Amino acid sequence: FLSENPDLAEACERSGITFIGPPKEVLELTGNKASAIAAAKAAGVPTLKSVEPSADVDELVEHSSELDYPLFVKAVAGGGGRGMRRVDDPAILRESIEAAMREADGAFGDPTCFIEEAVVDARHIEVQILADQHGNVVHLRERDCSVQRRHQKVVEIAPAPDLDRDTRKAMCADAVRFAESINYSCAGTVEFLLGKDGRYVFIEMNPRIQVEHTVTEEVTNVDLVQAQMRIA
């Protein structure tokens, strides 16, 4: 998306044009799944055990021996389910890495992947945030986007049904904490996986307004498009 393109944000700044979104540095950080996870971990937000990103298949295979299966191979520049493979059996790890790399290279021009432990039968919960340019961040609660096909969201529900009050509170607080830690500004979505044991982990941040922003607008009565323009 152009809305996530660091080069566009930089070109706008250079030309004296206001870019409606976070600065180049933030787009570069969030655009790399591995660096975003590292930033979340540094901010004290729960993350999964993972292997450092690499374009070397042998290196990824070797270091993944420390992880418990099932695993996910993920492209650092991935999105929309591309460059992503679930691996339940160590025997197919290498071929899964190679397939994910080919797909990532074709789709994003970068074959670099990392590996992380999978959350089995997880719910996918995302927290909508708004941040101004003075360090103030608020959340507009969460959306449940667990109904997916090929890692693409099909149905979004807000507020998330049957979500424990304390878990909701902690998840929203962690979304704000993460955004504050990377000096985020404008509208964005912090995404989590919630396991059946009640524990959740950060997986990524979308540094833009999402298609499903209208679901949040319906339950909060906040016009997110107007809000991000006013912030910018």
Coordinates of C-alpha atoms in Angstrom, one line a residue:
F1 CA 0.0 0.0 0.0
L2 CA 1.2 3.5 -0.7
S3 CA -0.1 4.4 2.8
E4 CA 2.6 2.1 4.2
N5 CA 5.4 3.2 1.8
P6 CA 8.3 4.9 3.6
D7 CA 9.6 6.4 0.4
L8 CA 6.3 8.2 -0.2
A9 CA 6.3 9.6 3.4
E10 CA 9.9 10.8 2.9
A11 CA 9.1 12.4 -0.5
C12 CA 6.1 14.2 0.9
E13 CA 8.2 15.6 3.8
R14 CA 10.9 16.6 1.4
S15 CA 8.4 18.4 -0.8
G16 CA 6.6 20.2 2.1
I17 CA 3.5 18.1 1.7
T18 CA 1.7 16.7 4.8
F19 CA 1.6 12.9 4.8
I20 CA -1.5 11.5 6.5
G21 CA 0.2 8.8 8.5
P22 CA 3.3 8.1 10.6
P23 CA 6.8 9.2 9.6
K24 CA 9.2 7.2 7.4
E25 CA 11.1 5.7 10.4
V26 CA 7.9 4.2 11.9
L27 CA 6.7 2.8 8.5
E28 CA 10.1 1.1 8.1
L29 CA 9.9 -0.4 11.6
T30 CA 6.3 -1.6 11.3
G31 CA 6.8 -2.8 7.7
N32 CA 9.3 -5.4 8.9
K33 CA 7.4 -8.0 11.0
A34 CA 10.6 -9.1 12.8
S35 CA 11.6 -5.5 13.8
A36 CA 8.1 -4.8 14.9
I37 CA 8.1 -7.9 17.1
A38 CA 11.5 -6.9 18.6
A39 CA 10.1 -3.4 19.4
A40 CA 7.1 -4.9 21.0
K41 CA 9.3 -7.2 23.1
A42 CA 11.4 -4.2 24.2
A43 CA 8.3 -2.4 25.2
G44 CA 7.2 -5.2 27.5
V45 CA 4.4 -6.4 25.2
P46 CA 4.0 -10.3 25.1
T47 CA 5.5 -11.9 22.0
L48 CA 6.0 -15.4 20.7
K49 CA 9.3 -17.3 20.7
S50 CA 10.9 -16.9 17.3
V51 CA 14.0 -17.3 15.2
E52 CA 15.9 -14.2 13.9
P53 CA 15.1 -13.3 10.2
S54 CA 17.4 -14.6 7.5
A55 CA 17.5 -15.4 3.8
D56 CA 19.6 -18.4 4.5
V57 CA 17.5 -21.6 4.6
D58 CA 20.1 -23.6 6.5
E59 CA 20.4 -21.0 9.2
L60 CA 16.6 -20.9 9.7
V61 CA 16.4 -24.7 9.9
E62 CA 19.2 -24.9 12.4
H63 CA 17.9 -22.3 14.8
S64 CA 14.3 -23.5 14.6
S65 CA 15.3 -26.7 16.6
E66 CA 14.8 -24.6 19.7
L67 CA 11.1 -24.0 19.0
D68 CA 8.1 -26.2 19.6
Y69 CA 5.8 -27.2 16.8
P70 CA 3.6 -26.2 15.1
L71 CA 5.5 -23.3 13.6
F72 CA 4.9 -20.5 11.2
V73 CA 7.4 -19.4 8.5
K74 CA 6.7 -15.7 7.8
A75 CA 8.2 -13.2 5.4
V76 CA 9.5 -10.1 7.1
A77 CA 7.9 -8.0 4.4
G78 CA 4.8 -10.2 4.2
G79 CA 1.1 -9.3 4.2
G80 CA -2.2 -10.6 3.2
G81 CA -1.1 -14.2 4.0
R82 CA 1.6 -14.2 1.3
G83 CA 5.0 -15.5 2.2
M84 CA 3.5 -17.5 5.1
R85 CA 3.5 -21.2 5.8
R86 CA 2.3 -23.3 8.8
V87 CA 4.6 -26.2 9.6
D88 CA 3.3 -29.1 11.7
D89 CA 6.1 -31.6 10.9
P90 CA 9.9 -30.9 11.0
A91 CA 10.2 -33.1 7.9
I92 CA 8.6 -30.4 5.7
L93 CA 10.2 -27.4 7.4
R94 CA 12.9 -26.9 4.7
E95 CA 10.5 -27.1 1.8
S96 CA 8.1 -24.8 3.6
I97 CA 10.8 -22.2 4.1
E98 CA 11.8 -22.4 0.5
A99 CA 8.2 -22.0 -0.7
A100 CA 7.6 -19.0 1.6
M101 CA 10.8 -17.4 0.4
R102 CA 9.9 -17.8 -3.3
E103 CA 6.5 -16.3 -2.7
A104 CA 7.9 -13.4 -0.6
D105 CA 10.6 -12.6 -3.2
G106 CA 8.0 -12.6 -6.0
A107 CA 5.4 -10.5 -4.0
F108 CA 7.7 -8.1 -2.1
G109 CA 11.1 -8.4 -3.7
D110 CA 12.6 -9.6 -0.4
P111 CA 12.9 -13.4 0.4
T112 CA 13.9 -12.8 4.1
C113 CA 11.8 -14.9 6.5
F114 CA 11.7 -15.6 10.2
I115 CA 10.1 -18.5 12.1
E116 CA 7.9 -18.3 15.2
E117 CA 5.8 -20.7 17.3
A118 CA 2.2 -21.0 16.3
V119 CA -0.8 -20.3 18.6
V120 CA -3.2 -23.2 17.9
D121 CA -6.9 -22.4 17.4
A122 CA -6.1 -18.8 18.2
R123 CA -8.5 -15.8 18.1
H124 CA -7.3 -12.8 16.1
I125 CA -7.9 -9.6 18.0
E126 CA -6.9 -6.2 16.8
V127 CA -6.9 -2.9 18.7
Q128 CA -7.6 0.4 16.9
I129 CA -5.5 3.3 18.1
L130 CA -5.2 7.0 17.4
A131 CA -2.0 8.9 18.2
D132 CA -1.2 12.6 17.8
Q133 CA 2.2 14.1 17.2
H134 CA 2.8 15.1 20.8
G135 CA 3.1 11.6 22.3
N136 CA -0.6 11.1 23.2
V137 CA -2.1 7.7 22.3
V138 CA -5.6 6.4 22.8
H139 CA -7.3 3.2 21.9
L140 CA -10.8 2.8 20.5
R141 CA -11.2 -0.8 21.8
E142 CA -10.9 -3.9 19.8
R143 CA -12.3 -5.8 16.8
D144 CA -12.4 -9.6 16.5
C145 CA -11.3 -10.7 13.1
S146 CA -10.9 -14.5 13.8
V147 CA -13.2 -15.5 10.8
Q148 CA -10.6 -15.8 8.0
R149 CA -10.0 -17.6 4.8
R150 CA -6.4 -18.1 3.6
H151 CA -5.3 -15.6 6.3
Q152 CA -7.6 -12.9 4.9
K153 CA -10.2 -11.5 7.2
V154 CA -13.8 -12.2 6.2
V155 CA -15.9 -11.0 9.2
E156 CA -15.0 -8.3 11.9
I157 CA -17.0 -7.9 15.1
A158 CA -16.7 -5.1 17.6
P159 CA -16.6 -5.3 20.5
A160 CA -15.0 -8.8 20.5
P161 CA -17.6 -11.3 21.8
D162 CA -16.9 -13.3 25.0
L163 CA -13.6 -11.5 25.7
D164 CA -12.6 -11.5 29.4
R165 CA -12.8 -7.9 30.8
D166 CA -9.2 -8.1 32.2
T167 CA -7.8 -9.5 29.0
R168 CA -9.5 -6.7 27.0
K169 CA -8.1 -4.1 29.3
A170 CA -4.6 -5.5 29.2
M171 CA -4.6 -6.0 25.5
C172 CA -5.8 -2.4 24.8
A173 CA -3.2 -1.0 27.3
D174 CA -0.4 -3.0 25.5
A175 CA -1.5 -1.6 22.1
V176 CA -1.2 1.9 23.5
R177 CA 2.2 1.1 25.1
F178 CA 3.6 -0.3 21.9
A179 CA 2.4 2.8 19.9
E180 CA 3.9 5.1 22.5
S181 CA 7.2 3.2 22.4
I182 CA 7.7 3.6 18.7
N183 CA 6.5 7.3 18.6
Y184 CA 3.6 6.4 16.4
S185 CA 1.2 9.0 15.0
C186 CA -2.1 8.9 13.2
A187 CA -4.5 5.9 12.9
G188 CA -3.2 2.4 13.3
T189 CA -4.1 -1.1 14.4
V190 CA -2.1 -3.3 16.8
E191 CA -2.8 -7.0 16.2
F192 CA -2.7 -9.9 18.7
L193 CA -3.4 -13.6 18.8
L194 CA -5.3 -14.9 21.8
G195 CA -4.8 -18.5 22.8
K196 CA -7.4 -20.9 24.4
D197 CA -5.4 -20.6 27.6
G198 CA -6.3 -16.8 27.8
R199 CA -2.8 -15.6 27.0
Y200 CA -2.2 -13.3 24.1
V201 CA 0.8 -12.2 22.0
F202 CA 1.6 -9.3 19.6
I203 CA 2.0 -10.3 16.0
E204 CA 2.1 -7.0 14.0
M205 CA 1.0 -3.5 13.5
N206 CA -0.8 -2.0 10.5
P207 CA 0.4 1.6 10.2
R208 CA -2.6 2.9 8.4
I209 CA -6.4 3.0 8.5
Q210 CA -7.9 -0.3 7.6
V211 CA -10.8 -1.3 5.4
E212 CA -12.7 -2.5 8.5
H213 CA -12.3 0.9 10.3
T214 CA -16.1 1.4 9.8
V215 CA -16.8 -1.4 12.3
T216 CA -15.1 0.6 15.0
E217 CA -16.8 3.8 13.9
E218 CA -20.2 2.1 14.4
V219 CA -19.5 1.3 18.0
T220 CA -17.5 4.4 19.0
N221 CA -19.1 7.1 16.9
V222 CA -15.6 8.4 16.1
D223 CA -14.9 9.3 12.4
L224 CA -11.5 7.8 12.0
V225 CA -10.8 9.3 8.6
Q226 CA -11.6 12.7 9.9
A227 CA -9.6 12.1 13.0
Q228 CA -6.4 11.1 11.2
M229 CA -6.7 14.1 8.9
R230 CA -7.1 16.4 11.9
I231 CA -4.1 14.8 13.6
A232 CA -2.0 15.3 10.4

